[in-house]
Short mmCIF file of C-alpha atoms in Angstrom, two decimals:
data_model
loop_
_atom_site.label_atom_id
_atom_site.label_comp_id
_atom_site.label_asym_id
_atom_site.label_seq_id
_atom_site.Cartn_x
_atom_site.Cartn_y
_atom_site.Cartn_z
CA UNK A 1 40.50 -47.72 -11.80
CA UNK A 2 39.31 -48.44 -15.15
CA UNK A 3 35.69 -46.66 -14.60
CA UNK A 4 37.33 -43.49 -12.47
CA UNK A 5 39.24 -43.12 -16.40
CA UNK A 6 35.89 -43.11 -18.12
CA UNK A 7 34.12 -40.85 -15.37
CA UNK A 8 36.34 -38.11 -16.08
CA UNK A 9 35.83 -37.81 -19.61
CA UNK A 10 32.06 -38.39 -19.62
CA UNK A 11 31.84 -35.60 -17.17
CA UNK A 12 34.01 -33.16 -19.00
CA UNK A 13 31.94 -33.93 -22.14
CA UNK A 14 28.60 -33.54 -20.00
CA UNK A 15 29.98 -30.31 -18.92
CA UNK A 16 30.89 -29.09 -22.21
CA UNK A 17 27.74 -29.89 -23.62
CA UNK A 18 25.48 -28.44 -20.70
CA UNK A 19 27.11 -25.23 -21.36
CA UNK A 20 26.27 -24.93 -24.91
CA UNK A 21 22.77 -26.13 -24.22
CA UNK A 22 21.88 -24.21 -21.37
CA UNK A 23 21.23 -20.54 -22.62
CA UNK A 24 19.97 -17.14 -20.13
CA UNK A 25 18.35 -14.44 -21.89
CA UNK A 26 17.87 -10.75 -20.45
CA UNK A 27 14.04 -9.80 -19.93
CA UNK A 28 14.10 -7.08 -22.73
CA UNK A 29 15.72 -10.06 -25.26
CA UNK A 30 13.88 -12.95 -26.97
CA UNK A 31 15.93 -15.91 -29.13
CA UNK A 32 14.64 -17.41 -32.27
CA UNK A 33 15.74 -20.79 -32.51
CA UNK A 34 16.57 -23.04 -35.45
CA UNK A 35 16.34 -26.72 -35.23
CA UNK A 36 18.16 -28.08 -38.50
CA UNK A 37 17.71 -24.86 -40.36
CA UNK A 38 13.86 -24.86 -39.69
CA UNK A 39 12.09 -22.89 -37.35
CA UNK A 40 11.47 -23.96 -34.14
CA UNK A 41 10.18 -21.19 -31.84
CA UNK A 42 11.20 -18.21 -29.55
CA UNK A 43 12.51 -18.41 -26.48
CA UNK A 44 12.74 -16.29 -23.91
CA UNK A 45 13.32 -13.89 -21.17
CA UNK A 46 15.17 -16.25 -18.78
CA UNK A 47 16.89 -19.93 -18.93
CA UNK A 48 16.33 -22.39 -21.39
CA UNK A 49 17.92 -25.26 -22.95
CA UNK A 50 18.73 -26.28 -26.83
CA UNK A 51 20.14 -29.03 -28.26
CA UNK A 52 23.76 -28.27 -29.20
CA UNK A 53 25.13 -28.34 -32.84
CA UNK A 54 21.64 -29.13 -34.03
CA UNK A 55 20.00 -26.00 -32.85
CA UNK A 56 21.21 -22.69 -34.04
CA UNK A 57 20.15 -18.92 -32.31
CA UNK A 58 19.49 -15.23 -33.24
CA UNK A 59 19.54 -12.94 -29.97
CA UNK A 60 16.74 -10.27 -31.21
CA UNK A 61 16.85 -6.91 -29.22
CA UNK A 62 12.87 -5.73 -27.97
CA UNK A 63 13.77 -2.76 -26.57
CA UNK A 64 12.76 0.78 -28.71
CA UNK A 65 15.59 1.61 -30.88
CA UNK A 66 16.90 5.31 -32.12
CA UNK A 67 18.08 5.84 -35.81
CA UNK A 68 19.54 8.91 -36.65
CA UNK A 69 18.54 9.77 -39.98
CA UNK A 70 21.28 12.21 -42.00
CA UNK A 71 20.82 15.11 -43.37
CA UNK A 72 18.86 14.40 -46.81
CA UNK A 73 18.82 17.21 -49.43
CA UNK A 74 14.74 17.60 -50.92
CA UNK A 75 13.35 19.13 -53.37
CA UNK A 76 10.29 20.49 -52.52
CA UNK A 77 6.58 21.04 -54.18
CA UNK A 78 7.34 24.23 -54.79
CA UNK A 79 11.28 23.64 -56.40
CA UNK A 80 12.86 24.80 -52.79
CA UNK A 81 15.87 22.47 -52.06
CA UNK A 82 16.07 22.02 -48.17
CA UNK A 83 18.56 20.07 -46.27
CA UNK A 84 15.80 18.00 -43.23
CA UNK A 85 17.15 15.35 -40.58
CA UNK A 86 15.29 13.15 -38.68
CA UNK A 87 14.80 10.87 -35.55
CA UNK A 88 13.28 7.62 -36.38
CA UNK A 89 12.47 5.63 -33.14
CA UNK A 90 10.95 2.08 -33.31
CA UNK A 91 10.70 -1.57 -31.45
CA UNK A 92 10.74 -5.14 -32.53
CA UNK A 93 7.74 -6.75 -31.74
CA UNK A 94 7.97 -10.37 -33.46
CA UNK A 95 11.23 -11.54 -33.31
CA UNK A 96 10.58 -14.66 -35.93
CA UNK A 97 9.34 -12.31 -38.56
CA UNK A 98 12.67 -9.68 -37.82
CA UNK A 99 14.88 -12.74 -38.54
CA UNK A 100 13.00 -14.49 -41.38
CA UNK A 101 11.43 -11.59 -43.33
CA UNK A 102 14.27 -9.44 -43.87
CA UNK A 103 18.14 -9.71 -43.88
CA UNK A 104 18.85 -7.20 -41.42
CA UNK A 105 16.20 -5.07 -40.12
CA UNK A 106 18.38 -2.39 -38.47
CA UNK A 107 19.61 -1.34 -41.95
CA UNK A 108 16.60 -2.20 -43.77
CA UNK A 109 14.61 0.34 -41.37
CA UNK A 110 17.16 2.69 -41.70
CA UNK A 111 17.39 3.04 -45.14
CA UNK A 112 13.58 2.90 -45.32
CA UNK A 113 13.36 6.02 -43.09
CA UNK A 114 15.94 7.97 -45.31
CA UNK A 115 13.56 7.40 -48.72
CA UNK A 116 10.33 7.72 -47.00
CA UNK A 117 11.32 11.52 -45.25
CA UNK A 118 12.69 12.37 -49.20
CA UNK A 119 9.34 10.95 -50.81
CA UNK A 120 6.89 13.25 -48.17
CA UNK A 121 8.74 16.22 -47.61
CA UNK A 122 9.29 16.34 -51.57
CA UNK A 123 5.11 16.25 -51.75
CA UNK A 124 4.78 19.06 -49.39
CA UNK A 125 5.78 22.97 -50.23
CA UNK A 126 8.06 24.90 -47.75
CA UNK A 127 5.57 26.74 -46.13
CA UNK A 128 3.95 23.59 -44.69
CA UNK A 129 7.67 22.26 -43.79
CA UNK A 130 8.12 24.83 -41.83
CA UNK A 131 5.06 24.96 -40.17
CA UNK A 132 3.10 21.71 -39.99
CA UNK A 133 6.20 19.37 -38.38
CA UNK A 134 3.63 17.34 -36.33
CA UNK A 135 1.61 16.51 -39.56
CA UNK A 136 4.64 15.34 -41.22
CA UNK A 137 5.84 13.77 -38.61
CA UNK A 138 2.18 11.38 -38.20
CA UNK A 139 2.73 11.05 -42.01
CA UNK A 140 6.28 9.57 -42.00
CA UNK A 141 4.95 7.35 -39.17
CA UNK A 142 1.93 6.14 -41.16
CA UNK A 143 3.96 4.86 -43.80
CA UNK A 144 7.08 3.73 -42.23
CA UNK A 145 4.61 1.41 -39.87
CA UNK A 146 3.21 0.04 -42.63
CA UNK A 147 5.86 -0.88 -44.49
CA UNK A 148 7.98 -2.28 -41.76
CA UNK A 149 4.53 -4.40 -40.34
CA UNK A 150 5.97 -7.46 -42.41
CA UNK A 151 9.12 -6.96 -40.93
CA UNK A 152 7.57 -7.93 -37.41
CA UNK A 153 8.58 -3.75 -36.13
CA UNK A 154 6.48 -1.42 -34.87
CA UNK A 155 7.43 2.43 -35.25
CA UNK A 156 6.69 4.29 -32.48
CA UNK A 157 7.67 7.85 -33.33
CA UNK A 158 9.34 10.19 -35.77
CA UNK A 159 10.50 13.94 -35.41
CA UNK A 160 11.74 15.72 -37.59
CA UNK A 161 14.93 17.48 -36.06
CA UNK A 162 16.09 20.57 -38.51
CA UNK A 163 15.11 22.18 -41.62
CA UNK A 164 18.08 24.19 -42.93
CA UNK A 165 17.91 26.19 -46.03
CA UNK A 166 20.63 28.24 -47.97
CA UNK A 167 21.30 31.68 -47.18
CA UNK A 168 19.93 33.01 -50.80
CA UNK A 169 16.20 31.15 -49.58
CA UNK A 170 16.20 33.00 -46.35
CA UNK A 171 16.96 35.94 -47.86
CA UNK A 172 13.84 35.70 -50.04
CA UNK A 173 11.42 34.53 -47.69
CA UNK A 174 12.36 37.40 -45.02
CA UNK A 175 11.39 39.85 -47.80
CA UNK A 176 7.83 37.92 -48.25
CA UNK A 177 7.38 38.05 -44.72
CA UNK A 178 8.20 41.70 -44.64
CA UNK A 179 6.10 42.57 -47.84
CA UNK A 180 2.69 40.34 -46.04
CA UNK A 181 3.45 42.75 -43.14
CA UNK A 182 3.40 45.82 -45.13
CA UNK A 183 0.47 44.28 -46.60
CA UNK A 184 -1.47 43.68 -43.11
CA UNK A 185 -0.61 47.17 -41.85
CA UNK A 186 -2.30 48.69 -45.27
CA UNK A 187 -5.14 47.07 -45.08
CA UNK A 188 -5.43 47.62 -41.57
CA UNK A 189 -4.81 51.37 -41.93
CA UNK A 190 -7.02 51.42 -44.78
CA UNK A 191 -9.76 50.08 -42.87
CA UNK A 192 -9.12 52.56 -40.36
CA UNK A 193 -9.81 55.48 -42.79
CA UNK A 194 -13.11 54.18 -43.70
CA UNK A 195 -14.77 53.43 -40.51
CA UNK A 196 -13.44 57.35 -39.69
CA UNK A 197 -14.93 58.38 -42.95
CA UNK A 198 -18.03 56.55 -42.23
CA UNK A 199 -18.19 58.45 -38.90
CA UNK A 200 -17.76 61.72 -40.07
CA UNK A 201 -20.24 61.20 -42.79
CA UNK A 202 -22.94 60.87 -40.05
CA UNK A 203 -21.44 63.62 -37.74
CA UNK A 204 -22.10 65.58 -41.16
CA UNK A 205 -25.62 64.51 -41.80
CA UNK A 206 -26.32 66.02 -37.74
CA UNK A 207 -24.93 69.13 -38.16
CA UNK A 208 -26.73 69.43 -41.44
CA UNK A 209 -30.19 68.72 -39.39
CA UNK A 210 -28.98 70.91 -36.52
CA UNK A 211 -26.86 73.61 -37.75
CA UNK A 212 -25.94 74.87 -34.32
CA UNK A 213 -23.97 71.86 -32.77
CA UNK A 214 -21.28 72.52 -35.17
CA UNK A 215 -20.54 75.87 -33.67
CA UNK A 216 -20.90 74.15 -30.43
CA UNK A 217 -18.78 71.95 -31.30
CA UNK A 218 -16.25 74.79 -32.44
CA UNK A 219 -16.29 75.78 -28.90
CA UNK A 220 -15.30 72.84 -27.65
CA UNK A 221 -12.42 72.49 -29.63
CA UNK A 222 -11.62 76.17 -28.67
CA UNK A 223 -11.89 74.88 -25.31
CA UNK A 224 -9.68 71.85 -25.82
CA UNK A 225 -7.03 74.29 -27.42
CA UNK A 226 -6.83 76.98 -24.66
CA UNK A 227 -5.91 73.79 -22.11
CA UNK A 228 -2.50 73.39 -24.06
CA UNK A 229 -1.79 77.01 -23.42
CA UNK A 230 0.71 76.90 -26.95
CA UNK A 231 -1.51 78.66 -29.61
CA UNK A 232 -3.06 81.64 -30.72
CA UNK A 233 -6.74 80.90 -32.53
CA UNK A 234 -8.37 83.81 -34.51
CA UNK A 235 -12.17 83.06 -34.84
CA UNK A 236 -15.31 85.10 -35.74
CA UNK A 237 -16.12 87.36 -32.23
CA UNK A 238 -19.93 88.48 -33.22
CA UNK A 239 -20.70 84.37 -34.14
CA UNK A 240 -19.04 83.12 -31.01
CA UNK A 241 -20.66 85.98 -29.10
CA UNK A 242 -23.93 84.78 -30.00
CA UNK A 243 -23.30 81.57 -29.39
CA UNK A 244 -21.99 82.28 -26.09
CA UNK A 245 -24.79 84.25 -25.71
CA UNK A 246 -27.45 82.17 -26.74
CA UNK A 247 -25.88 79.41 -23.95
CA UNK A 248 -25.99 81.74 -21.55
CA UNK A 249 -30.25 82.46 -21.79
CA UNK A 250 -30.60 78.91 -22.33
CA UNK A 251 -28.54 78.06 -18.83
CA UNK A 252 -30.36 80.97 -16.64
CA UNK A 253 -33.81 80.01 -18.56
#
Protein backbone atom coordinates (compact mmCIF):
# COMPACT_ATOMS: atom_id res chain seq x y z
CA UNK A 1 0.00 0.00 0.00
CA UNK A 2 2.69 2.19 1.07
CA UNK A 3 4.93 1.63 -2.28
CA UNK A 4 1.62 1.73 -4.78
CA UNK A 5 1.59 5.72 -2.95
CA UNK A 6 5.16 6.32 -4.00
CA UNK A 7 4.74 4.60 -7.56
CA UNK A 8 2.30 7.05 -8.55
CA UNK A 9 4.17 10.04 -7.93
CA UNK A 10 7.53 8.81 -9.23
CA UNK A 11 5.76 7.99 -12.40
CA UNK A 12 3.95 11.24 -12.81
CA UNK A 13 7.30 13.00 -12.18
CA UNK A 14 9.07 10.51 -14.74
CA UNK A 15 6.40 11.47 -17.08
CA UNK A 16 6.68 15.06 -16.64
CA UNK A 17 10.19 15.06 -17.02
CA UNK A 18 10.37 12.69 -20.20
CA UNK A 19 8.26 15.17 -21.87
CA UNK A 20 10.41 18.10 -21.40
CA UNK A 21 13.45 16.06 -22.29
CA UNK A 22 12.35 14.31 -25.17
CA UNK A 23 12.26 16.93 -28.11
CA UNK A 24 11.17 16.09 -32.29
CA UNK A 25 12.44 18.43 -34.73
CA UNK A 26 11.04 18.81 -38.45
CA UNK A 27 13.74 17.83 -41.20
CA UNK A 28 14.04 21.49 -42.54
CA UNK A 29 14.71 22.65 -38.53
CA UNK A 30 17.93 22.27 -36.48
CA UNK A 31 18.08 23.23 -32.39
CA UNK A 32 21.01 24.85 -30.79
CA UNK A 33 21.26 23.76 -27.41
CA UNK A 34 22.56 25.40 -24.25
CA UNK A 35 23.83 23.43 -21.39
CA UNK A 36 24.14 26.02 -18.38
CA UNK A 37 24.30 28.99 -20.66
CA UNK A 38 27.25 27.43 -22.70
CA UNK A 39 27.10 25.92 -25.89
CA UNK A 40 26.58 22.55 -26.31
CA UNK A 41 25.79 21.57 -29.91
CA UNK A 42 22.99 21.30 -32.61
CA UNK A 43 20.61 18.94 -32.79
CA UNK A 44 18.63 17.82 -35.22
CA UNK A 45 16.19 16.78 -37.79
CA UNK A 46 14.35 14.13 -35.72
CA UNK A 47 14.13 12.97 -31.82
CA UNK A 48 16.45 13.76 -29.29
CA UNK A 49 16.70 14.14 -25.69
CA UNK A 50 18.03 17.15 -23.25
CA UNK A 51 18.34 17.43 -19.87
CA UNK A 52 15.45 19.51 -18.49
CA UNK A 53 15.90 22.92 -16.65
CA UNK A 54 19.60 22.65 -17.27
CA UNK A 55 19.48 22.70 -21.00
CA UNK A 56 17.92 25.57 -22.78
CA UNK A 57 16.86 25.59 -26.93
CA UNK A 58 16.64 27.95 -29.99
CA UNK A 59 14.45 26.27 -32.87
CA UNK A 60 16.50 27.84 -36.01
CA UNK A 61 14.48 27.77 -39.34
CA UNK A 62 16.91 26.24 -42.59
CA UNK A 63 14.60 26.67 -45.05
CA UNK A 64 15.25 29.89 -47.78
CA UNK A 65 13.54 32.84 -46.44
CA UNK A 66 11.80 35.96 -48.48
CA UNK A 67 12.23 39.62 -47.21
CA UNK A 68 10.38 42.15 -48.78
CA UNK A 69 12.39 45.12 -48.92
CA UNK A 70 10.18 48.67 -49.01
CA UNK A 71 10.24 51.06 -51.18
CA UNK A 72 13.61 53.13 -50.44
CA UNK A 73 13.88 56.65 -51.96
CA UNK A 74 17.84 57.05 -53.75
CA UNK A 75 19.58 59.48 -54.89
CA UNK A 76 21.36 58.61 -57.73
CA UNK A 77 25.04 59.31 -59.41
CA UNK A 78 23.64 61.52 -61.49
CA UNK A 79 21.21 63.62 -58.64
CA UNK A 80 17.94 61.52 -59.97
CA UNK A 81 15.83 60.58 -56.87
CA UNK A 82 14.12 57.14 -57.62
CA UNK A 83 11.82 55.26 -55.43
CA UNK A 84 13.49 51.01 -55.98
CA UNK A 85 12.05 47.87 -53.99
CA UNK A 86 13.50 44.76 -53.65
CA UNK A 87 13.28 40.92 -52.98
CA UNK A 88 15.96 39.71 -50.77
CA UNK A 89 15.87 35.83 -50.52
CA UNK A 90 18.36 33.92 -48.26
CA UNK A 91 18.92 30.57 -45.95
CA UNK A 92 20.49 29.82 -42.65
CA UNK A 93 23.19 27.63 -42.99
CA UNK A 94 24.90 27.44 -39.37
CA UNK A 95 22.46 27.61 -36.91
CA UNK A 96 25.14 28.19 -33.83
CA UNK A 97 26.58 31.20 -35.52
CA UNK A 98 22.61 32.66 -36.35
CA UNK A 99 22.03 32.40 -32.55
CA UNK A 100 25.41 33.50 -31.12
CA UNK A 101 26.65 36.10 -33.63
CA UNK A 102 23.81 38.30 -33.90
CA UNK A 103 20.63 39.18 -31.84
CA UNK A 104 18.17 38.45 -34.34
CA UNK A 105 19.16 37.67 -37.76
CA UNK A 106 15.76 38.10 -39.46
CA UNK A 107 15.89 41.85 -38.64
CA UNK A 108 19.49 42.20 -38.79
CA UNK A 109 19.32 40.85 -42.58
CA UNK A 110 16.56 42.89 -43.20
CA UNK A 111 17.75 46.02 -42.30
CA UNK A 112 21.08 45.13 -43.93
CA UNK A 113 19.31 44.64 -47.31
CA UNK A 114 17.47 48.11 -47.00
CA UNK A 115 21.14 50.11 -46.59
CA UNK A 116 23.01 47.97 -48.91
CA UNK A 117 20.21 48.53 -52.13
CA UNK A 118 20.49 52.62 -50.94
CA UNK A 119 24.47 52.45 -50.85
CA UNK A 120 24.66 50.67 -54.73
CA UNK A 121 21.91 52.06 -56.48
CA UNK A 122 23.12 55.61 -55.08
CA UNK A 123 26.75 54.64 -56.92
CA UNK A 124 25.11 53.88 -60.13
CA UNK A 125 23.39 56.67 -62.61
CA UNK A 126 19.77 56.07 -63.91
CA UNK A 127 20.59 54.92 -67.10
CA UNK A 128 22.33 51.82 -65.73
CA UNK A 129 19.23 51.39 -63.15
CA UNK A 130 17.18 51.06 -65.67
CA UNK A 131 19.00 48.93 -67.75
CA UNK A 132 21.61 46.75 -66.05
CA UNK A 133 19.05 45.09 -63.16
CA UNK A 134 20.97 41.74 -63.34
CA UNK A 135 24.33 43.56 -62.61
CA UNK A 136 22.87 45.19 -59.69
CA UNK A 137 21.23 42.56 -58.64
CA UNK A 138 24.91 40.15 -58.54
CA UNK A 139 26.20 43.36 -56.81
CA UNK A 140 23.67 43.57 -53.92
CA UNK A 141 24.27 39.80 -53.60
CA UNK A 142 28.07 40.14 -53.41
CA UNK A 143 27.91 42.28 -50.57
CA UNK A 144 24.96 41.23 -48.65
CA UNK A 145 26.76 37.51 -48.65
CA UNK A 146 29.57 38.85 -47.32
CA UNK A 147 28.43 40.67 -44.72
CA UNK A 148 25.91 38.25 -43.43
CA UNK A 149 28.88 35.17 -43.75
CA UNK A 150 29.54 35.85 -39.91
CA UNK A 151 26.08 35.65 -39.30
CA UNK A 152 26.17 31.82 -40.33
CA UNK A 153 23.44 32.96 -43.69
CA UNK A 154 23.91 32.45 -47.00
CA UNK A 155 22.05 34.82 -49.61
CA UNK A 156 20.88 33.16 -52.35
CA UNK A 157 19.29 35.79 -54.56
CA UNK A 158 18.20 39.39 -54.93
CA UNK A 159 15.86 41.13 -57.59
CA UNK A 160 15.20 44.13 -57.78
CA UNK A 161 11.29 44.48 -58.21
CA UNK A 162 10.38 48.30 -59.44
CA UNK A 163 12.04 51.43 -60.25
CA UNK A 164 9.47 54.24 -60.10
CA UNK A 165 10.32 57.76 -60.85
CA UNK A 166 8.21 61.05 -60.65
CA UNK A 167 6.21 62.18 -63.42
CA UNK A 168 8.51 65.51 -64.03
CA UNK A 169 11.72 62.64 -64.63
CA UNK A 170 9.72 60.78 -67.17
CA UNK A 171 8.80 63.63 -68.76
CA UNK A 172 12.45 64.56 -69.35
CA UNK A 173 13.85 61.40 -70.27
CA UNK A 174 10.98 60.73 -73.03
CA UNK A 175 12.22 63.98 -74.64
CA UNK A 176 16.03 62.54 -74.58
CA UNK A 177 14.84 59.50 -76.00
CA UNK A 178 12.95 61.35 -78.66
CA UNK A 179 15.83 63.93 -79.36
CA UNK A 180 18.63 60.48 -79.70
CA UNK A 181 15.97 59.36 -82.24
CA UNK A 182 15.90 62.47 -84.16
CA UNK A 183 19.49 62.23 -83.82
CA UNK A 184 19.81 58.50 -85.33
CA UNK A 185 17.43 59.30 -88.19
CA UNK A 186 19.85 62.46 -89.18
CA UNK A 187 22.67 60.81 -89.24
CA UNK A 188 21.23 58.03 -90.93
CA UNK A 189 19.67 60.25 -93.61
CA UNK A 190 22.74 62.11 -93.81
CA UNK A 191 24.66 59.17 -94.60
CA UNK A 192 22.23 58.37 -97.12
CA UNK A 193 22.94 61.62 -99.10
CA UNK A 194 26.53 60.93 -99.30
CA UNK A 195 26.79 57.45 -100.46
CA UNK A 196 24.07 58.94 -103.32
CA UNK A 197 26.40 61.79 -103.85
CA UNK A 198 29.28 59.53 -104.04
CA UNK A 199 27.37 57.56 -106.72
CA UNK A 200 26.47 60.20 -108.84
CA UNK A 201 29.91 61.62 -108.73
CA UNK A 202 31.10 58.45 -110.59
CA UNK A 203 27.96 58.17 -112.88
CA UNK A 204 29.37 61.82 -113.73
CA UNK A 205 32.96 60.95 -114.31
CA UNK A 206 31.31 58.05 -117.16
CA UNK A 207 29.33 60.21 -118.93
CA UNK A 208 32.17 62.66 -119.01
CA UNK A 209 34.42 59.71 -120.70
CA UNK A 210 31.47 58.62 -122.83
CA UNK A 211 29.35 61.47 -123.66
CA UNK A 212 26.68 59.40 -125.34
CA UNK A 213 25.32 57.18 -122.41
CA UNK A 214 23.88 60.22 -120.94
CA UNK A 215 21.53 60.70 -123.82
CA UNK A 216 20.98 57.07 -123.59
CA UNK A 217 20.27 57.32 -120.50
CA UNK A 218 17.73 60.26 -121.29
CA UNK A 219 15.91 57.73 -123.23
CA UNK A 220 15.47 55.55 -120.73
CA UNK A 221 14.02 57.80 -118.46
CA UNK A 222 11.75 58.92 -121.42
CA UNK A 223 10.94 55.40 -121.54
CA UNK A 224 10.26 54.98 -117.83
CA UNK A 225 7.94 58.16 -118.09
CA UNK A 226 5.72 57.14 -121.08
CA UNK A 227 4.85 53.72 -118.81
CA UNK A 228 2.96 56.06 -116.26
CA UNK A 229 0.92 57.40 -119.10
CA UNK A 230 0.38 60.98 -116.73
CA UNK A 231 2.84 63.48 -118.40
CA UNK A 232 3.68 65.41 -121.24
CA UNK A 233 7.80 65.65 -121.80
CA UNK A 234 9.10 68.27 -124.35
CA UNK A 235 12.69 67.22 -125.42
CA UNK A 236 15.08 68.13 -128.30
CA UNK A 237 13.52 66.01 -131.65
CA UNK A 238 16.80 66.39 -134.06
CA UNK A 239 19.16 65.05 -130.75
CA UNK A 240 16.80 62.24 -129.91
CA UNK A 241 16.43 61.55 -133.63
CA UNK A 242 19.96 60.91 -133.91
CA UNK A 243 20.19 59.05 -131.16
CA UNK A 244 17.43 56.94 -132.16
CA UNK A 245 18.99 56.82 -135.22
CA UNK A 246 22.35 56.03 -134.44
CA UNK A 247 20.70 52.78 -132.30
CA UNK A 248 19.01 51.81 -135.03
CA UNK A 249 22.47 51.25 -137.56
CA UNK A 250 24.14 49.96 -134.62
CA UNK A 251 21.15 47.13 -134.05
CA UNK A 252 20.81 46.18 -137.99
CA UNK A 253 24.86 46.46 -138.23
Amino acid sequence: MVLEQFIIPVAVIVVLILSKAIKIVNEYERVVIFRLGRLSGVKGPGLFLIIPVIDTVVKIDLRVVTIDVPKQAVITKDNVTVSVDAVVYYQVIEPSKAVNEVENYKYATSTLSQTTLRDVIGQIELDDVLSKRDQINLKIQELLDISTDPWGIKVTSVTIRDVSIDDTMLRAIAKQAEAEREKRARIILADGEFIAAEKMKDAARLYEEVPVTIKLRELQTLAEIAREKNMIVVTTTTEVGQIAAMSKAFANK
